[in-house]
Amino acid sequence: MNESDSMNDIALVVGGGPGISASCARLFADEGMRVAIAARNPDKPVLEKLEHTHRIRRYACDASDPAAVAALFENVTADLGTPRLVVHNIDGRVAGIFRKGITEAEPGMVLETLKNSAFSAFLVAQQAAAAMLTNAPGRNGGKGTIIFTNASAAIKGYAKSGAFAMASHAKLGLAESMARELMPEGIHIAHVPIDAAIGWTQEDGTRAHRMAGTSVDDNMADPDHIAQLYLQLHRQHRSTWAFEVVLRPWVEKW
Amino acid sequence: MNESDSMNDIALVVGGGPGISASCARLFADEGMRVAIAARNPDKPVLEKLEHTHRIRRYACDASDPAAVAALFENVTADLGTPRLVVHNIDGRVAGIFRKGITEAEPGMVLETLKNSAFSAFLVAQQAAAAMLTNAPGRNGGKGTIIFTNASAAIKGYAKSGAFAMASHAKLGLAESMARELMPEGIHIAHVPIDAAIGWTQEDGTRAHRMAGTSVDDNMADPDHIAQLYLQLHRQHRSTWAFEVVLRPWVEKW
Amino acid sequence: MNESDSMNDIALVVGGGPGISASCARLFADEGMRVAIAARNPDKPVLEKLEHTHRIRRYACDASDPAAVAALFENVTADLGTPRLVVHNIDGRVAGIFRKGITEAEPGMVLETLKNSAFSAFLVAQQAAAAMLTNAPGRNGGKGTIIFTNASAAIKGYAKSGAFAMASHAKLGLAESMARELMPEGIHIAHVPIDAAIGWTQEDGTRAHRMAGTSVDDNMADPDHIAQLYLQLHRQHRSTWAFEVVLRPWVEKW
Amino acid sequence: MNESDSMNDIALVVGGGPGISASCARLFADEGMRVAIAARNPDKPVLEKLEHTHRIRRYACDASDPAAVAALFENVTADLGTPRLVVHNIDGRVAGIFRKGITEAEPGMVLETLKNSAFSAFLVAQQAAAAMLTNAPGRNGGKGTIIFTNASAAIKGYAKSGAFAMASHAKLGLAESMARELMPEGIHIAHVPIDAAIGWTQEDGTRAHRMAGTSVDDNMADPDHIAQLYLQLHRQHRSTWAFEVVLRPWVEKW
């Protein structure tokens, strides 16, 4: 009913993991969009497979490098057309700061986390906005959708997680500022903190999780359902746009 | 894909206006649910018409009266079955306190507003929870969905709106407490502040609004799109439940 | 330096417990203010003692009764003068709903809690505002201060606490609306959620707490320190007013 | 009553402007503390004067440089002792991004803003925490106080202010994470967004403001009153610590 014209819908997912990014790419392609995915290493098996099963275009991009992000948007636009749906799906946390207390976190890693997460979100969103402002309004009245995947650290600064709290809060600040600036221009900005670990289904039917040894159960968000929310946000009519949706599993404490 | 089994879906909308309530009733019925609607005056033309066009069952109920709310749930369950989707859609603001400064608001009207809005939300949600806890999990893993329509006054206390801020905040407090208590029991609690005036489409194709003389334009939320969000919330998988979604038109200042 | 003219400062504390109310009364009197305290039962020993040690005036008042609150302000103004500092310090939770799940809470008690807490806050603040608007600006530039003591339930709706979440959220909504309306009129509105149990020092030097059997340790807020914050808020210059201060002990989890 | 032992109180203010930093330095010295102030250029007349009038020690420091911040704390500790009160008072906004739309902001300036504001806050707070953890508890029960001055952009992302929203939100995220980690260790973390322009009193009695041509009136926060809040926060008893205080002038819209 209030779907965008999927035939002309170009989606770009920045971040190339086997969880939300892969689920988004599959769902968007299944819904008729032409889909690009950008990753530091686009030759990962999970992405190669998406090319074969869903005709996803793969792009190499260090999203914390201004020139690389500009080139990405040029290439995607030349290959597929101007994106109408852009998802920034990069966690960006440098492994070395994970669960480090404030006095233990190495400054270089903290800055790296800020660059990978918040600064890359800025670079991607800046290019996405510039591109979308040239679009004509679609069936839902809007010119495009920019979605920021985020963590619950965006809305709550947890102990022993200072650098990640900084980066996640920064991403929220950017999203909120862009929402106020760009929604009246017809661009839907959405911020989606996932208050959960992500557990995805593997080829053999079992579910996997990035943290080895973690059991995957009902307390893990299923990325296929997250992708579905992103699609709903993209198709939401501009008469009733949601800026923020926090997703958490039914059993999550908050 | 992850839809509930609509054939057995019973929906109850409490509040009987021509905006969100009517849009919900129509959409839920179109999706195959059996739908009940409760209002102080169920004989309003808009509701009579819904009975003819969408086989909506109408019930008389003063939702601020404990006995009346208990009777409503008994009757709906007897007539249609245990509800799986309950929407509390009552604004409750007594006309006499509208835009009244703190020293001008008449205490009796303030208490009336609290009763109509927050207390009725408690009564409806209490009965809904008790009923849903007896349900078996549906396709999305959940036993049912309770949605509270609210105003932006739930998250921002505006000047000259003290009584309404109290009632709207109270409704949020109730919803949040219930979410923490009942989501782990399989009941999806959702709180939806609409940061906009509502403008609905009339039979002649023009759009109407409760405040006479207000122009209905892009700055008014379309209740058909709000109903669609409610349906998405109801079908959302319990792996990724959203508690709160603030909806606002693209041009709204916030 | 930026203190109000304490000689002419009239303080009214509504709520007469041995914790925050008694601490406020003592500190305000020690700072030279003339102090009134209102309670359902003003003949409690703790209040009688305050009359003798600090010349506190005691008033009987059911703060959920509009006429009683109006009479209270008339009497205090006649006896002492127009209040410049009013503290609403009523918890209002009916014992019967404590830790009751949503389906167990008795509706009558829920409404009672709303009346005792949120509605009484409205009544007191309405009278306080009307009185203070007639004051001349003091040394800090303001005409008076209204402080709402609240619980952490004002900012987080806990499970099995629906009625208290409603009442506490409502009080926040009222305070925020009044802040936006009255600060530009020169009245400082402050909202102070105490995210802690309160433990006060008894005559024998040991500390007490309302919940019998609870140990009083570092995890309990000391009401003397809370009173000190209230005094600082009252004396804060209108160039830099704080609306909300959440107080919690150093070891509290949040 | 609950004052720290000022004789042994060492305060370090990072950021050397004529507004909050100068007001803090003066007040802390007047209260008997030994005070250090760090700035990129410590030879500004306003700081030179503070040395003469209040025996403030001046230090050169680029607070976005890890080595420089480590050296600063070494030097202050050697010269004065371990700090018990550290204020991070750096705005950090690069002039070139002021009121720039998302598509106009130059990426290099955005990263610079993140470094100057959020990353420097991390560096200063990390060193402050490490130093304070070695302190014995003072009269208020705590080992020290770290205060982050911030802007309202920390809690609301304004349009055409994406980079500043990122940096300000990041600082909040850091502060909140540190509060949860360090308050139970006895270090008071406070976050103070100033929702106002700052207007300070000049030698000739007129008030000044950083934005030339802006009139300084009641809508500007007086930094002397901000400094007073910082002192109150530092002396607050650990039984009742406030994490966040938003300050705004009485006439401010929010």
Short mmCIF file of C-alpha atoms in Angstrom, two decimals, chain A residues 12-17 19-25 28 37 85-93 113 116-122 124-125 145-155 164 166-176 178 188-198 210 221-231 233 243-248, chain B residues 240:
data_model
loop_
_atom_site.label_atom_id
_atom_site.label_comp_id
_atom_site.label_asym_id
_atom_site.label_seq_id
_atom_site.Cartn_x
_atom_site.Cartn_y
_atom_site.Cartn_z
CA LEU A 12 23.54 0.70 0.20
CA VAL A 13 24.58 -1.15 3.34
CA VAL A 14 27.87 0.00 4.86
CA GLY A 15 29.42 -2.70 7.02
CA GLY A 16 29.72 -6.27 5.83
CA GLY A 17 29.17 -8.71 8.67
CA GLY A 19 24.46 -10.47 10.94
CA ILE A 20 22.39 -7.33 10.27
CA SER A 21 24.24 -6.36 7.07
CA ALA A 22 23.71 -9.73 5.41
CA SER A 23 20.08 -9.90 6.55
CA CYS A 24 19.43 -6.41 5.19
CA ALA A 25 21.06 -7.20 1.86
CA PHE A 28 16.15 -5.61 0.38
CA ILE A 37 27.26 -3.57 0.26
CA LEU A 85 18.17 3.69 1.46
CA VAL A 86 21.52 3.81 3.24
CA VAL A 87 22.29 1.78 6.37
CA HIS A 88 25.35 2.55 8.50
CA ASN A 89 25.94 -0.72 10.25
CA ILE A 90 29.44 -0.48 11.71
CA ASP A 91 30.05 -1.19 15.38
CA GLY A 92 33.62 0.13 15.23
CA ARG A 93 34.74 -0.97 18.63
CA THR A 113 36.96 3.56 18.01
CA ASN A 116 35.52 3.76 13.07
CA SER A 117 32.10 4.32 14.56
CA ALA A 118 31.05 7.95 14.89
CA PHE A 119 33.28 9.60 12.30
CA SER A 120 32.52 6.94 9.69
CA ALA A 121 28.82 7.42 10.41
CA PHE A 122 29.27 11.12 9.71
CA VAL A 124 28.57 7.97 5.17
CA ALA A 125 25.58 10.05 6.22
CA THR A 145 16.10 6.94 4.28
CA ILE A 146 19.31 6.89 6.31
CA ILE A 147 19.40 4.33 9.12
CA PHE A 148 22.03 4.21 11.85
CA THR A 149 22.39 0.90 13.63
CA ASN A 150 23.56 1.57 17.15
CA ALA A 151 24.05 -0.14 20.50
CA SER A 152 22.28 0.42 23.81
CA ALA A 153 25.50 2.21 24.77
CA ALA A 154 24.01 5.11 22.78
CA ILE A 155 21.41 5.71 25.47
CA PHE A 164 32.25 2.69 23.26
CA MET A 166 31.49 7.95 23.58
CA ALA A 167 31.29 6.54 20.07
CA SER A 168 27.71 5.28 20.44
CA HIS A 169 26.47 8.51 22.01
CA ALA A 170 28.20 10.49 19.25
CA LYS A 171 26.36 8.48 16.62
CA LEU A 172 23.05 9.29 18.32
CA GLY A 173 23.94 12.99 18.47
CA LEU A 174 24.71 12.97 14.76
CA ALA A 175 21.49 11.12 13.90
CA GLU A 176 19.35 13.48 15.98
CA MET A 178 20.47 15.20 10.98
CA HIS A 188 13.94 10.06 6.81
CA ILE A 189 16.65 9.68 9.45
CA ALA A 190 16.30 6.70 11.78
CA HIS A 191 18.37 5.65 14.77
CA VAL A 192 18.05 2.04 15.90
CA PRO A 193 19.85 1.01 19.07
CA ILE A 194 19.83 -2.77 19.41
CA ASP A 195 19.76 -3.55 23.12
CA ALA A 196 20.90 -7.13 22.66
CA ALA A 197 23.56 -9.35 21.27
CA ILE A 198 22.90 -10.41 17.70
CA ARG A 210 30.36 -13.05 17.26
CA ALA A 221 18.16 -10.50 18.49
CA ASP A 222 17.52 -12.17 15.14
CA PRO A 223 18.98 -9.94 12.40
CA ASP A 224 16.29 -11.00 9.92
CA HIS A 225 13.74 -9.28 12.15
CA ILE A 226 15.95 -6.21 12.46
CA ALA A 227 16.16 -6.01 8.66
CA GLN A 228 12.38 -6.16 8.53
CA LEU A 229 12.11 -3.13 10.81
CA TYR A 230 14.56 -1.26 8.56
CA LEU A 231 12.34 -2.01 5.57
CA LEU A 233 11.11 2.41 8.41
CA PHE A 243 13.19 8.75 14.42
CA GLU A 244 14.24 6.20 17.00
CA VAL A 245 13.30 2.59 17.62
CA VAL A 246 15.06 0.66 20.37
CA LEU A 247 14.87 -3.09 19.76
CA ARG A 248 15.36 -5.63 22.50
CA THR B 240 13.18 -7.83 18.60
#
